[in-house]
PDB file of C-alpha atoms in Angstrom:
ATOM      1  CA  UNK A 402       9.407  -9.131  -9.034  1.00 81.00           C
ATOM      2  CA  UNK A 403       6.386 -12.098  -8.207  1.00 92.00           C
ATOM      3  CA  UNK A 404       4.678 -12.128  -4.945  1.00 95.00           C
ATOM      4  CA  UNK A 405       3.818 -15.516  -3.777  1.00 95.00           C
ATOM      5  CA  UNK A 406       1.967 -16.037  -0.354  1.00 96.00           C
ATOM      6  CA  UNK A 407       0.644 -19.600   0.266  1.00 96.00           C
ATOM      7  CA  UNK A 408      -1.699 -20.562   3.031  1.00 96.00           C
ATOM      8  CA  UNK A 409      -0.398 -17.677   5.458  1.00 96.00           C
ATOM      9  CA  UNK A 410      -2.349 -18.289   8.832  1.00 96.00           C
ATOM     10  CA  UNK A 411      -1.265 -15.216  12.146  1.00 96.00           C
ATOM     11  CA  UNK A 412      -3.168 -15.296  15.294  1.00 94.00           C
ATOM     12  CA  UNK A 413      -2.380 -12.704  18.502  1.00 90.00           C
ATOM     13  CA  UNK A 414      -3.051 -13.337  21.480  1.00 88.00           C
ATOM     14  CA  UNK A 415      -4.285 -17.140  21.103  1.00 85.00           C
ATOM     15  CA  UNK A 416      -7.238 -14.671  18.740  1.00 90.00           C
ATOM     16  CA  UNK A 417      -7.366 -15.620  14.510  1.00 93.00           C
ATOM     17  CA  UNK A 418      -6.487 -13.038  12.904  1.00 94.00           C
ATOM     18  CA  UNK A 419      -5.775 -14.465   9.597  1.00 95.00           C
ATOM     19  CA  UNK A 420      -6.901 -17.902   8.237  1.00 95.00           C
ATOM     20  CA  UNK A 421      -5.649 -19.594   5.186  1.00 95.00           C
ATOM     21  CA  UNK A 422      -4.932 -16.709   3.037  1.00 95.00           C
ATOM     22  CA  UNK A 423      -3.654 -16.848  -0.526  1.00 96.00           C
ATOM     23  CA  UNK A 424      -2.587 -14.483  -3.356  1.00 96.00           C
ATOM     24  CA  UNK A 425      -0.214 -13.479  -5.691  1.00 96.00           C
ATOM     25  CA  UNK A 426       1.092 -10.746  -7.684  1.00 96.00           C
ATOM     26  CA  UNK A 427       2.907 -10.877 -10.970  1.00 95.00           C
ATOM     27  CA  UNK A 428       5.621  -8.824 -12.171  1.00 94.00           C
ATOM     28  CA  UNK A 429       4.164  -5.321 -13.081  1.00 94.00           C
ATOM     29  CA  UNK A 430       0.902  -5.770 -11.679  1.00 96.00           C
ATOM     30  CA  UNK A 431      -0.883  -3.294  -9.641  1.00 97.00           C
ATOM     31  CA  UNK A 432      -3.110  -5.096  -6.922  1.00 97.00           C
ATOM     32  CA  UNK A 433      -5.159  -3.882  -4.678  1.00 97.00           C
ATOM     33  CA  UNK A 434      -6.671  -5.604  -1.179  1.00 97.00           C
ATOM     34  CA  UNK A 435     -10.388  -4.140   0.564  1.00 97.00           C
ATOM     35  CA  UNK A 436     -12.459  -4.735   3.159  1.00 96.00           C
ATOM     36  CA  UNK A 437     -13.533  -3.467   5.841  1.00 95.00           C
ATOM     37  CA  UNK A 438     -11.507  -1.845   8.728  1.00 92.00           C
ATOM     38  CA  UNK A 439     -10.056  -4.706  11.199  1.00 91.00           C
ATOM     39  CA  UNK A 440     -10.841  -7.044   8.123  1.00 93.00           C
ATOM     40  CA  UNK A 441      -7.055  -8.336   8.440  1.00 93.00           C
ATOM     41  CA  UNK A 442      -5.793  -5.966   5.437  1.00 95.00           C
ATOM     42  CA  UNK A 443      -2.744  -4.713   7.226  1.00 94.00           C
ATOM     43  CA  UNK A 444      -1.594  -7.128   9.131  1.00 95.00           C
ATOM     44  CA  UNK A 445      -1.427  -9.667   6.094  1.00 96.00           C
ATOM     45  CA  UNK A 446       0.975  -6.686   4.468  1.00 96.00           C
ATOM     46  CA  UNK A 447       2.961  -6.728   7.921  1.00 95.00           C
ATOM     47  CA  UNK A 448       3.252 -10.140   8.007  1.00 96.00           C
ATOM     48  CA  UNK A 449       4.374  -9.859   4.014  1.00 95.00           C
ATOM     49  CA  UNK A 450       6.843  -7.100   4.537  1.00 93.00           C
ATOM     50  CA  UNK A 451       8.092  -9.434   8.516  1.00 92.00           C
ATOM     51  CA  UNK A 452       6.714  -6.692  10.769  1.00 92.00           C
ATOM     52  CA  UNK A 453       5.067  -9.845  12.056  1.00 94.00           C
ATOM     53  CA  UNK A 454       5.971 -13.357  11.815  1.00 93.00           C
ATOM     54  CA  UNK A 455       3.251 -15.808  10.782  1.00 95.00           C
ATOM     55  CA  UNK A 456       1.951 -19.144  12.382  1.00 95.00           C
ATOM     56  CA  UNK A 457       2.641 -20.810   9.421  1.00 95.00           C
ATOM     57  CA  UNK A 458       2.450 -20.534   5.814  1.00 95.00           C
ATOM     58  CA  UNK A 459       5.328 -19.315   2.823  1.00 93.00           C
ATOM     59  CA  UNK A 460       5.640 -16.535   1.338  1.00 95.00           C
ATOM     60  CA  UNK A 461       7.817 -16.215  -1.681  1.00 94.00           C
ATOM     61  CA  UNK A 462       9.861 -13.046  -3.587  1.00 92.00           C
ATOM     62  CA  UNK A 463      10.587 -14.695  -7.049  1.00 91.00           C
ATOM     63  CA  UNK A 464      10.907 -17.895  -5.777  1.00 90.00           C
ATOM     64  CA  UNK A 465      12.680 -17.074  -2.488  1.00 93.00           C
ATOM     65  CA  UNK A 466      11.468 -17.336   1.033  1.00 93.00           C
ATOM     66  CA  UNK A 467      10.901 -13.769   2.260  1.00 92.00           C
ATOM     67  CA  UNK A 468      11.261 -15.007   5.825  1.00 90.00           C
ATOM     68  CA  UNK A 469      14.722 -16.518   5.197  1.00 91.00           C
ATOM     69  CA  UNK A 470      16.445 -13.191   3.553  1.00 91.00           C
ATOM     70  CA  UNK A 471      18.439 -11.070   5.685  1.00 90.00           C
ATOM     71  CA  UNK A 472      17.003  -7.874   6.100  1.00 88.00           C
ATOM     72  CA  UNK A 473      19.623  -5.979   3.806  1.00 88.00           C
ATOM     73  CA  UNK A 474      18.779  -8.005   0.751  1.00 89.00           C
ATOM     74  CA  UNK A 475      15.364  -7.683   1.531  1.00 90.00           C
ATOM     75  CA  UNK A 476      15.649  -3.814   2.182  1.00 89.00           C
ATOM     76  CA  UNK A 477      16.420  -3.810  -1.592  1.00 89.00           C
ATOM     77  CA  UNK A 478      13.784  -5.626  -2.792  1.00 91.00           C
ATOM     78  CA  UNK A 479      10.934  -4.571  -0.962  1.00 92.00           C
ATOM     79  CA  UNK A 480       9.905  -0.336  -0.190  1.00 91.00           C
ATOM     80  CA  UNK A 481       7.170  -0.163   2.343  1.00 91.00           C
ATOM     81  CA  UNK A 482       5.240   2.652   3.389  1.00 88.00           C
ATOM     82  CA  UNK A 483       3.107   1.504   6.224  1.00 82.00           C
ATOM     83  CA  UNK A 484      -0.142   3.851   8.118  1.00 74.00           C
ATOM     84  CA  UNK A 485       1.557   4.968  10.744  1.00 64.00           C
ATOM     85  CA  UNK A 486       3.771   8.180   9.460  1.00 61.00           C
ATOM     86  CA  UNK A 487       4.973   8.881  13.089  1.00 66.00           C
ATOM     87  CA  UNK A 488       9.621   9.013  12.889  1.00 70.00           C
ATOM     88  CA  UNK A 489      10.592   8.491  16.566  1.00 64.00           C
ATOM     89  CA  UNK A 490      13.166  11.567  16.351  1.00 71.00           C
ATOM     90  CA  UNK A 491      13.027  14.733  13.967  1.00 82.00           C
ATOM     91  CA  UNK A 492      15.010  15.021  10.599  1.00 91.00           C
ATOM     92  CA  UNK A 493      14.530  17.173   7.580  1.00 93.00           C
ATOM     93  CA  UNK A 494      12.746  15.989   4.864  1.00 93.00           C
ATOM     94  CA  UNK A 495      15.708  15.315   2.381  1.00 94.00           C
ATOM     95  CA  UNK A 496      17.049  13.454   5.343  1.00 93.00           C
ATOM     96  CA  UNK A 497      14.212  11.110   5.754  1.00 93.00           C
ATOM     97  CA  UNK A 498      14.278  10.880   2.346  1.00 94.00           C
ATOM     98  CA  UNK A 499      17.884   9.633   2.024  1.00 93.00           C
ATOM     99  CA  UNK A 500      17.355   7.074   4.375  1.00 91.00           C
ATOM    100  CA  UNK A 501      15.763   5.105   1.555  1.00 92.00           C
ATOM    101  CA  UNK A 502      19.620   4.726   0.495  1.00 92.00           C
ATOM    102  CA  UNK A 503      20.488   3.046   3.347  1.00 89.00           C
ATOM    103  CA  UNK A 504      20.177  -0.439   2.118  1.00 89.00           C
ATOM    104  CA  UNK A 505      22.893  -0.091  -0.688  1.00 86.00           C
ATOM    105  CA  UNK A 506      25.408   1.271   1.519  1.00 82.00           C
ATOM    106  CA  UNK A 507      27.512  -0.047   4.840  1.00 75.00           C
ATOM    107  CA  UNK A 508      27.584   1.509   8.209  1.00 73.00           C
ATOM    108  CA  UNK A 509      29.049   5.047   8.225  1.00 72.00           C
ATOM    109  CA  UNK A 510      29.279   5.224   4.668  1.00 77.00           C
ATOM    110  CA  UNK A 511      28.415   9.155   3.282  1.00 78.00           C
ATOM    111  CA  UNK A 512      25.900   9.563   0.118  1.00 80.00           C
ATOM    112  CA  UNK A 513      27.405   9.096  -3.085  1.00 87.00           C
ATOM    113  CA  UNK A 514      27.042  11.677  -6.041  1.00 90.00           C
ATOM    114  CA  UNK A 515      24.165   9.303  -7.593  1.00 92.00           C
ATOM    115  CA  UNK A 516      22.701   8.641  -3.982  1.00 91.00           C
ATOM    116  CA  UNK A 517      22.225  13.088  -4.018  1.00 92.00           C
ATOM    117  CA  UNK A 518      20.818  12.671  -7.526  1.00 94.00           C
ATOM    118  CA  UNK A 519      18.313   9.623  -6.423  1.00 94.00           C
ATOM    119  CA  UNK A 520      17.117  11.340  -3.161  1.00 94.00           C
ATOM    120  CA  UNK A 521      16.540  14.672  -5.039  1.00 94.00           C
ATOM    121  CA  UNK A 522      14.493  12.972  -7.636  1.00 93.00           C
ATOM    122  CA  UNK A 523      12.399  11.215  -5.036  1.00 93.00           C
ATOM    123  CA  UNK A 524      11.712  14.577  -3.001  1.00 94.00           C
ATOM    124  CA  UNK A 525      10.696  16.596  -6.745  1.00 92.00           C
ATOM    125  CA  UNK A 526       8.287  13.536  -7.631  1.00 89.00           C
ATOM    126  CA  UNK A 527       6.552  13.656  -4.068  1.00 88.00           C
ATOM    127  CA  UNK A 528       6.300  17.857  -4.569  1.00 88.00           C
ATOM    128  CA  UNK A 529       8.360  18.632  -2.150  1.00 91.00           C
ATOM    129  CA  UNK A 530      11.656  20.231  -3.238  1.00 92.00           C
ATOM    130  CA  UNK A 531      10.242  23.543  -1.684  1.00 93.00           C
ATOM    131  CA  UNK A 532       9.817  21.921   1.410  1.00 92.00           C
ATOM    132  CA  UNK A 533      13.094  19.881   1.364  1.00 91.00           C
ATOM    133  CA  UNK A 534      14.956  21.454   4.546  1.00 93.00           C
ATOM    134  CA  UNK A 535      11.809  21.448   6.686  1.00 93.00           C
ATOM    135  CA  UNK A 536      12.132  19.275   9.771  1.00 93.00           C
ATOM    136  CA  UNK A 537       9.182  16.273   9.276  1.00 90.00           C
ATOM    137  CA  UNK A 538       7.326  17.374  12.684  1.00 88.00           C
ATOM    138  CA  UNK A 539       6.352  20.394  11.246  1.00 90.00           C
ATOM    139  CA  UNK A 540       4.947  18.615   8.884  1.00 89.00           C
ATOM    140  CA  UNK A 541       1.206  18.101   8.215  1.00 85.00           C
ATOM    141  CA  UNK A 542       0.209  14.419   7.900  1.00 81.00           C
ATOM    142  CA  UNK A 543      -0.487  14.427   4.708  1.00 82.00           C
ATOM    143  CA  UNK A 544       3.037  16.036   3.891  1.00 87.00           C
ATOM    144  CA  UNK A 545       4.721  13.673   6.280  1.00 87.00           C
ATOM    145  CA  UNK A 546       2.890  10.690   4.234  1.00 85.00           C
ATOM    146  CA  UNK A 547       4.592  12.294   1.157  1.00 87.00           C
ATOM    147  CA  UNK A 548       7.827  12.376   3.186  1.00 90.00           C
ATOM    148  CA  UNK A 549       7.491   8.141   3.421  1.00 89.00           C
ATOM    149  CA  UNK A 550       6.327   7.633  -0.045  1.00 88.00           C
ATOM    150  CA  UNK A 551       9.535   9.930  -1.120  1.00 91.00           C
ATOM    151  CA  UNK A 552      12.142   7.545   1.120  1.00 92.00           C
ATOM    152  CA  UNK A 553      10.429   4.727  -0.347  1.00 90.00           C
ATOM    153  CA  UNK A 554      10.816   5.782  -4.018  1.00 91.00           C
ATOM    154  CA  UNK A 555      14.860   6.735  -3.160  1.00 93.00           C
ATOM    155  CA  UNK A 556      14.530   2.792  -2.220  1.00 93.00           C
ATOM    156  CA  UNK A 557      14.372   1.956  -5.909  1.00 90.00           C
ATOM    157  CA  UNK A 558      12.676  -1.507  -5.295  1.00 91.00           C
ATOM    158  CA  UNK A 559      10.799  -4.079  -7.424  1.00 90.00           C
ATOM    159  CA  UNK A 560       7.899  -4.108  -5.160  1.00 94.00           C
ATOM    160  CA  UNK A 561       6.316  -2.128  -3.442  1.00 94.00           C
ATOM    161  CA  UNK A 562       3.810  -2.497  -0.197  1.00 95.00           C
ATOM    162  CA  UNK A 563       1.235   0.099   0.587  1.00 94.00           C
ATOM    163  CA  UNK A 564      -0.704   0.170   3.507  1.00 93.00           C
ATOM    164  CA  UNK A 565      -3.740   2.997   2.417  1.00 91.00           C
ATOM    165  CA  UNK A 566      -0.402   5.074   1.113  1.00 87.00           C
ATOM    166  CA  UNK A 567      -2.832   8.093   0.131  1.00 84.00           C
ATOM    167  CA  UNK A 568      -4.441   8.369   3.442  1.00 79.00           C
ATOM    168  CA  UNK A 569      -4.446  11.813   4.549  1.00 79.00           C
ATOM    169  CA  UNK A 570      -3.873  13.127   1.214  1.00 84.00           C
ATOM    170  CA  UNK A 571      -6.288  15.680  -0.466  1.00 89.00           C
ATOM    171  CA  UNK A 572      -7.822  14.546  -3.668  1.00 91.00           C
ATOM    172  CA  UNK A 573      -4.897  16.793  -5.614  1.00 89.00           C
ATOM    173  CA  UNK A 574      -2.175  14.379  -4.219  1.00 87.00           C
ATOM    174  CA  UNK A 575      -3.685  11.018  -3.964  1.00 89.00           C
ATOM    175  CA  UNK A 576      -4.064  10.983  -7.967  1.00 91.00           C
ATOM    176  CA  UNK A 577      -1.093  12.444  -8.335  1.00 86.00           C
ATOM    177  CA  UNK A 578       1.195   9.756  -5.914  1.00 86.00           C
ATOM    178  CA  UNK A 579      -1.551   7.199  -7.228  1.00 90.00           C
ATOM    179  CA  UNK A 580      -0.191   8.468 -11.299  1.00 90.00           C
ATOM    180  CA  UNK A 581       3.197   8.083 -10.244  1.00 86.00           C
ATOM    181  CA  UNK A 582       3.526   4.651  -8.448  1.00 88.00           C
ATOM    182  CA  UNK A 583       1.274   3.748 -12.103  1.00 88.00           C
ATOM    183  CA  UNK A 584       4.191   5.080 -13.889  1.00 86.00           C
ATOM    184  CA  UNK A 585       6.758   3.463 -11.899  1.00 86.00           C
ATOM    185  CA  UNK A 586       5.815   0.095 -13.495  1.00 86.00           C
ATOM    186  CA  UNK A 587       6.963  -1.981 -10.651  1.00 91.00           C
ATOM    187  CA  UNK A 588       4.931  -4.733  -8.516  1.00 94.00           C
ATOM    188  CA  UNK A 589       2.316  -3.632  -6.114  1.00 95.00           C
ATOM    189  CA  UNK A 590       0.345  -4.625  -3.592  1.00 97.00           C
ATOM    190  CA  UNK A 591      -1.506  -2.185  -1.633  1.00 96.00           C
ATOM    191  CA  UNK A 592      -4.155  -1.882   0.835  1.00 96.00           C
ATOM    192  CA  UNK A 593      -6.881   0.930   0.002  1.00 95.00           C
ATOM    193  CA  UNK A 594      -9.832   2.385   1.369  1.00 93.00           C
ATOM    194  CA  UNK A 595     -11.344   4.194  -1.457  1.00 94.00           C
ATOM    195  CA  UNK A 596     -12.788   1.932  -3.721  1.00 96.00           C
ATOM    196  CA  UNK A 597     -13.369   4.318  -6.799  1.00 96.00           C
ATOM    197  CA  UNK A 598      -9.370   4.851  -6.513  1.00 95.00           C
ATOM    198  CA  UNK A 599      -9.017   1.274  -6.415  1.00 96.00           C
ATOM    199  CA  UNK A 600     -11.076   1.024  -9.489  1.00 96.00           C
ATOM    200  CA  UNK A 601      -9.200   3.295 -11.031  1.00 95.00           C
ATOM    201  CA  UNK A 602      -5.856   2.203 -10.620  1.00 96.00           C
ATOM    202  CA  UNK A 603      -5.618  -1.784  -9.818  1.00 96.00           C
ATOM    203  CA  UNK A 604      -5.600  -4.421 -12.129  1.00 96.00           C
ATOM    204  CA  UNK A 605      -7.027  -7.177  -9.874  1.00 97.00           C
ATOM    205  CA  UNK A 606      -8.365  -6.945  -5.749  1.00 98.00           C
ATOM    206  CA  UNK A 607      -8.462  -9.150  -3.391  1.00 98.00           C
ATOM    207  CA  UNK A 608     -11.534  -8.561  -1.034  1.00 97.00           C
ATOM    208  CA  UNK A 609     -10.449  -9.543   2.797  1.00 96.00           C
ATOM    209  CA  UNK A 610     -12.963  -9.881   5.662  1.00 95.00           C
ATOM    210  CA  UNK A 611     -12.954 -11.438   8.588  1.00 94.00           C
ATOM    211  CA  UNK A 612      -9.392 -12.752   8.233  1.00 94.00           C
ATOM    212  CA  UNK A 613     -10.222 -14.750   5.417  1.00 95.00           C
ATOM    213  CA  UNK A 614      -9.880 -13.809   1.686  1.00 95.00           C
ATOM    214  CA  UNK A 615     -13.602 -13.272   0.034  1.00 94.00           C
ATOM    215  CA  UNK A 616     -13.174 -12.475  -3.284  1.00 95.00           C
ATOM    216  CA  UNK A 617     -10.240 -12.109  -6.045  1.00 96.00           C
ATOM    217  CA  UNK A 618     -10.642 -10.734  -9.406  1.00 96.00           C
ATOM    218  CA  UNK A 619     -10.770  -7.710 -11.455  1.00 96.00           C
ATOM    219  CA  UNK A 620     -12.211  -5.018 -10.276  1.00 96.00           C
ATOM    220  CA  UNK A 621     -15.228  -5.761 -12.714  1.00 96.00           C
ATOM    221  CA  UNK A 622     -15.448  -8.775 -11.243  1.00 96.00           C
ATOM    222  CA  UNK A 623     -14.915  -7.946  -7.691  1.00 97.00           C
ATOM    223  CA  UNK A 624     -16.674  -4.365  -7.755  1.00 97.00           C
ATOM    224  CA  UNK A 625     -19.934  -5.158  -8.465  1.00 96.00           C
ATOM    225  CA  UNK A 626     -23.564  -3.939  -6.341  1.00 96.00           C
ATOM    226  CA  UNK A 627     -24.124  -7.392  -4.837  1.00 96.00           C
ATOM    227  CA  UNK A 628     -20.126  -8.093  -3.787  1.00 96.00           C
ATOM    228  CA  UNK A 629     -19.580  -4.677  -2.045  1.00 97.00           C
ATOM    229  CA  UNK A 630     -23.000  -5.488  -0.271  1.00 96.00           C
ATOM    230  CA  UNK A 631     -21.310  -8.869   0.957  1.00 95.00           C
ATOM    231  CA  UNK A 632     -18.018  -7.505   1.794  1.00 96.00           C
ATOM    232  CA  UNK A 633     -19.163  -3.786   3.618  1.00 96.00           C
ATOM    233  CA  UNK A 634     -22.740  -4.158   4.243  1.00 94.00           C
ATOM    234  CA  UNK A 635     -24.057  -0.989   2.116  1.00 94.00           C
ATOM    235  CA  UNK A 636     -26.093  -0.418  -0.940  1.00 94.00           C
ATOM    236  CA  UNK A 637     -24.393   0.717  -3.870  1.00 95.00           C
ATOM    237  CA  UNK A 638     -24.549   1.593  -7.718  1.00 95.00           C
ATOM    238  CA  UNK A 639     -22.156   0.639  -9.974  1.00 96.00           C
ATOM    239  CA  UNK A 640     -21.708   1.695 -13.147  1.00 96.00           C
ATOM    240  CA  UNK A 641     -18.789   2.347 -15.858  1.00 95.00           C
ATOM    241  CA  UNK A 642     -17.712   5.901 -16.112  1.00 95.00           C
ATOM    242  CA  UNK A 643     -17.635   6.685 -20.209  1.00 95.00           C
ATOM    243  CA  UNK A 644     -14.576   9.045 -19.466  1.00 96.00           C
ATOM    244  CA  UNK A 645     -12.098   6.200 -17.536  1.00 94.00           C
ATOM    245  CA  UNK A 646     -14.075   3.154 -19.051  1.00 95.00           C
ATOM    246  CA  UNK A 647     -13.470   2.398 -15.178  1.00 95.00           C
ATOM    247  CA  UNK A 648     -15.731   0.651 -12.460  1.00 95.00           C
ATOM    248  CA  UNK A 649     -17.769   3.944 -10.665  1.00 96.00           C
ATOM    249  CA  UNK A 650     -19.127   3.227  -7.400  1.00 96.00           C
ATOM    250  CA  UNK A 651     -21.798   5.774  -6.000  1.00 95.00           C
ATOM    251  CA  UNK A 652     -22.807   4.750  -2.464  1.00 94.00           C
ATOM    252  CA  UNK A 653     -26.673   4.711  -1.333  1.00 91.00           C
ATOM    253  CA  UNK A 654     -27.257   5.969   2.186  1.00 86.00           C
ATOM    254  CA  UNK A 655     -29.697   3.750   4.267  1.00 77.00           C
ATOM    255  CA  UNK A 656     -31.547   6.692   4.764  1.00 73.00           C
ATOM    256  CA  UNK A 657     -32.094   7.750   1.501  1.00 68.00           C
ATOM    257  CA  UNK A 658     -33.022   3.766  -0.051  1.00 69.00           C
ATOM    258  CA  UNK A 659     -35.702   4.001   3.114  1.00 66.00           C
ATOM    259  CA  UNK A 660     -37.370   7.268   2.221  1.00 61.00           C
ATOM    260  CA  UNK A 661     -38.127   5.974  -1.316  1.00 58.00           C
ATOM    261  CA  UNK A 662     -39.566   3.029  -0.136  1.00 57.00           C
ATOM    262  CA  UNK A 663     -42.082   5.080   1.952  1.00 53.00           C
TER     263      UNK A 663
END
């Protein structure tokens, strides 16, 4: 599955919020986008995924116009797991779950044998078979973020969009949903805040700011001392960690860079 967005412009409220953006992702890539909070990160991935409709621009699923699919088809070809983990009434987590199997089936149409075997999968890979009967507002948030990545996974897409998926998560899960979405070897594009898990896992970032797209690279090229500088505004040191052979980003408080200059 190839992500194509061309020249994607979205304002609210007569207000920019995005300006010219462009990017892609090939088939099997991991991508990652940054920047700073209210930098335009998630609403680019709502206006990918038509939680919002653009001003103008394409965007393209293998050649297709993602705005002209109907929402079925593209139910099947994209899983989404946006911040917000709120579900507006209460269901157990293997029901949640199972509503990733929604797409494949019509209305009032039962789970088949392999839909049972899917949605258990998808609940033992998030952790959570244990927890499978609870109802999702008992739920902590990082649980109930496990819940969504679970009914996502029972989607059994080609691509998937993340916005911050391991927010909430201790360190424990983030590698570990971080390891499996790796494993998965399908397309993704996801928005993330932590930019040594970034490092770790993506094979190219887009930097976003302002509404407008900074940088796009590796994340050798794109992690580097002088471009997180430009695109947050803090001192860092960057180095390559000789266990991951990955980009390592240590940040330098203001505080401590002006005591040594004392």
């Amino acid at each position: 599955m190839k992500l194509q967005v061309e020249n994607l412009y979205f304002s609210l409220d007569e207000k920019q919020i995005i300006e010219d953006m462009n990017l892609h992702v090939s088939e099997g890539e991991f991508v990652g986008i940054i920047g700073p909070n209210g930098s335009g990160k998630s609403t680019l991935l709502k206006n990918i995924y038509r939680a919002l409709k653009p001003d103008s621009g394409v965007l393209f699923l293998d050649g297709k116009n993602i705005n002209k699919m109907n929402p079925k088809t593209a139910a099947k070809k994209m899983g989404v797991v946006g911040q917000v983990n709120e579900v507006p009434f209460d269901f157990k987590v293997e029901e949640i779950v199972a509503m990733g199997r929604s797409p494949y089936k019509g209305f009032f149409e039962g789970d088949s044998l392999q839909d049972q075997e899917i949605v258990a999968e998808a609940i033992k890979q998030i952790g959570m078979s244990d927890m499978n009967k609870r109802n999702f507002s008992d739920l902590s948030g990082g649980e109930r973020q496990r819940v969504l990545l679970g009914r996502m996974l029972a989607q059994q897409t080609d691509l998937l969009l993340l916005d911050e998926p391991t927010n909430h998560l201790d360190i424990q899960h983030q590698l570990q949903i971080f390891d499996l979405i790796k494993v998965l070897g399908v397309t993704v594009l996801s928005a993330i805040h932590d930019l040594n898990l970034a490092a770790l896992y993506c094979d190219r970032l887009y930097a976003v700011k302002d509404g407008r797209m900074l940088l796009a690279g590796t994340t050798e090229e794109v992690l580097t001392s002088e471009s997180i500088y430009k695109i947050y505004g803090v001192r860092a040191d960057v180095t390559v960690h000789p266990v991951t052979n990955k980009v390592s980003i240590t940040f330098l408080p203001q505080s401590l860079l002006e005591g040594e200059n004392k």
